[in-house]
Each structure stands twice: as C-alpha cells, then as structure tokens.
mmCIF file of C-alpha atoms in Angstrom:
data_model
loop_
_atom_site.group_PDB
_atom_site.id
_atom_site.type_symbol
_atom_site.label_atom_id
_atom_site.label_comp_id
_atom_site.label_asym_id
_atom_site.label_seq_id
_atom_site.Cartn_x
_atom_site.Cartn_y
_atom_site.Cartn_z
ATOM 1 C CA MET A 1 -202.059 3.759 153.979
ATOM 2 C CA ARG A 2 -199.173 1.390 154.001
ATOM 3 C CA THR A 3 -195.946 3.361 153.456
ATOM 4 C CA THR A 4 -193.222 0.817 153.895
ATOM 5 C CA GLY A 5 -192.698 -2.503 152.024
ATOM 6 C CA GLY A 6 -195.545 -1.534 149.667
ATOM 7 C CA LEU A 7 -196.639 0.845 146.930
ATOM 8 C CA LEU A 8 -194.911 3.982 148.404
ATOM 9 C CA GLU A 9 -191.388 2.603 148.117
ATOM 10 C CA PRO A 10 -189.398 5.111 145.991
ATOM 11 C CA THR A 11 -187.975 2.122 143.869
ATOM 12 C CA ASN A 12 -191.571 1.624 142.554
ATOM 13 C CA PHE A 13 -191.468 4.943 140.687
ATOM 14 C CA VAL A 14 -189.281 5.462 137.620
ATOM 15 C CA ASN A 15 -189.043 8.279 135.078
ATOM 16 C CA ASP A 16 -186.235 7.747 132.590
ATOM 17 C CA LEU A 17 -186.364 11.396 131.644
ATOM 18 C CA GLU A 18 -185.636 12.639 135.110
ATOM 19 C CA PRO A 19 -181.902 11.917 135.393
ATOM 20 C CA PRO A 20 -181.039 13.774 132.201
ATOM 21 C CA ALA A 21 -183.391 16.745 133.098
ATOM 22 C CA LEU A 22 -181.803 16.948 136.559
ATOM 23 C CA ALA A 23 -178.341 17.028 135.010
ATOM 24 C CA ILE A 24 -179.316 19.825 132.615
ATOM 25 C CA GLU A 25 -181.194 21.928 135.258
ATOM 26 C CA PRO A 26 -179.718 21.557 138.768
ATOM 27 C CA ARG A 27 -182.387 23.689 140.245
ATOM 28 C CA LEU A 28 -184.766 20.726 139.745
ATOM 29 C CA THR A 29 -182.522 18.676 142.004
ATOM 30 C CA GLU A 30 -182.503 21.351 144.643
ATOM 31 C CA ILE A 31 -186.372 21.378 144.599
ATOM 32 C CA LYS A 32 -186.680 17.611 144.758
ATOM 33 C CA GLU A 33 -184.134 17.349 147.586
ATOM 34 C CA ALA A 34 -186.071 20.086 149.533
ATOM 35 C CA VAL A 35 -189.323 18.184 149.121
ATOM 36 C CA LEU A 36 -187.761 14.897 150.292
ATOM 37 C CA ALA A 37 -186.166 16.777 153.297
ATOM 38 C CA ARG A 38 -189.612 17.875 154.250
ATOM 39 C CA GLY A 39 -190.774 14.324 154.926
ATOM 40 C CA TRP A 40 -192.068 12.749 151.758
ATOM 41 C CA ARG A 41 -190.650 9.307 150.781
ATOM 42 C CA VAL A 42 -191.526 9.589 147.065
ATOM 43 C CA CYS A 43 -190.751 12.573 145.034
ATOM 44 C CA MET A 44 -190.238 12.687 141.314
ATOM 45 C CA MET A 45 -190.545 14.619 138.142
ATOM 46 C CA SER A 46 -193.462 14.323 135.900
ATOM 47 C CA GLY A 47 -192.803 13.670 132.137
ATOM 48 C CA SER A 48 -189.960 15.747 130.922
ATOM 49 C CA GLY A 49 -190.028 18.216 133.834
ATOM 50 C CA THR A 50 -193.225 20.153 133.727
ATOM 51 C CA SER A 51 -193.713 19.508 137.467
ATOM 52 C CA ILE A 52 -192.197 17.814 140.541
ATOM 53 C CA PHE A 53 -194.656 15.935 142.815
ATOM 54 C CA ALA A 54 -194.654 13.948 146.049
ATOM 55 C CA LEU A 55 -196.836 11.008 146.888
ATOM 56 C CA GLY A 56 -198.127 9.727 150.100
ATOM 57 C CA PRO A 57 -198.377 11.100 153.644
ATOM 58 C CA PRO A 58 -195.311 13.065 154.704
ATOM 59 C CA ASP A 59 -193.368 12.101 157.733
ATOM 60 C CA GLY A 60 -193.095 14.200 160.827
ATOM 61 C CA ASP A 61 -194.426 17.778 160.887
ATOM 62 C CA ALA A 62 -194.701 18.262 157.194
ATOM 63 C CA ALA A 63 -198.460 17.384 157.123
ATOM 64 C CA ALA A 64 -199.295 19.816 159.902
ATOM 65 C CA ALA A 65 -197.264 22.555 158.299
ATOM 66 C CA GLY A 66 -198.961 22.317 154.915
ATOM 67 C CA LEU A 67 -197.361 24.520 152.263
ATOM 68 C CA GLU A 68 -196.705 27.495 154.529
ATOM 69 C CA GLY A 69 -193.416 29.020 153.460
ATOM 70 C CA TRP A 70 -192.722 26.492 150.626
ATOM 71 C CA GLN A 71 -193.191 28.865 147.812
ATOM 72 C CA ASP A 72 -190.577 31.219 149.256
ATOM 73 C CA ASP A 73 -188.279 28.498 150.272
ATOM 74 C CA LEU A 74 -188.382 26.721 146.883
ATOM 75 C CA GLY A 75 -188.900 29.631 144.562
ATOM 76 C CA SER A 76 -191.675 27.693 143.057
ATOM 77 C CA THR A 77 -195.423 27.513 143.020
ATOM 78 C CA CYS A 78 -196.663 24.666 145.239
ATOM 79 C CA PHE A 79 -200.109 23.064 145.369
ATOM 80 C CA MET A 80 -201.303 20.568 147.999
ATOM 81 C CA THR A 81 -203.713 18.034 146.325
ATOM 82 C CA THR A 82 -205.389 14.772 147.081
ATOM 83 C CA PHE A 83 -206.517 11.913 144.968
ATOM 84 C CA VAL A 84 -210.267 11.747 144.374
ATOM 85 C CA SER A 85 -211.943 8.407 144.243
ATOM 86 C CA ARG A 86 -215.490 7.127 144.046
ATOM 87 C CA PRO A 87 -217.167 4.074 145.579
ATOM 88 C CA GLU A 88 -216.914 1.231 143.085
ATOM 89 C CA GLU A 89 -220.572 0.316 143.808
ATOM 90 C CA ASP A 90 -221.897 3.681 142.474
ATOM 91 C CA GLU A 91 -220.659 4.402 139.047
ATOM 92 C CA LYS A 92 -222.806 7.617 138.889
ATOM 93 C CA VAL A 93 -221.076 9.479 141.725
ATOM 94 C CA TRP A 94 -219.022 11.691 139.408
ATOM 95 C CA TYR A 95 -221.260 11.776 136.349
ATOM 96 C CA GLY A 96 -224.799 11.102 135.235
ATOM 97 C CA GLU A 97 -227.995 11.850 137.059
ATOM 98 C CA ALA A 98 -227.702 12.120 140.839
#
C-alpha cells in the first residue's frame, strides 16, 4: 500500500463538520491527536462526530501493539477493523450460491 504521495495523504480527506465539532467538544481533539501520535497519518471524524477513525497502516510500533491499552488511554471504545474486498472476477464471493 502506497502511503506517501498517494491516497493516504491527510489532505485527501475532508469533513466540513469536523472543525466546528472539535471546537465544541475539545475531547474529540484529544482523541484525534492521540491516534495520530500513535502512528497513523490519516485520522478524522466521521459525519458529525459519531466516531473518529484512522486509515492505512500505522507507522512504527503501533501495528504490533494493536489496541492494547487504547481504551484506557483514550477513555473510549476502540475497534481494529480492516476493509473487506472480493475478487472482481468472482461476483458471487459475498452473495449468491457458492
């Protein structure tokens, strides 16, 4: 996965509702800064603030550390997820008869 000069540049991700939400609720800024400090290049709020997420592989030791200690450090519930994709040549991988 290309992480510089490509898709995972922070400037490629915009949420117009994020700045006013962060101004109203400073705790969201603290959480976002903590996620960025743990090695992710892209971290932003979804929608009007229902969640904060990070994209791409983290730098340094963050990947190996997983989420251990995050919930206590951030005072939030954290989930590690991955994108799921299917081969383009097999449209029945997710649905239909196997």
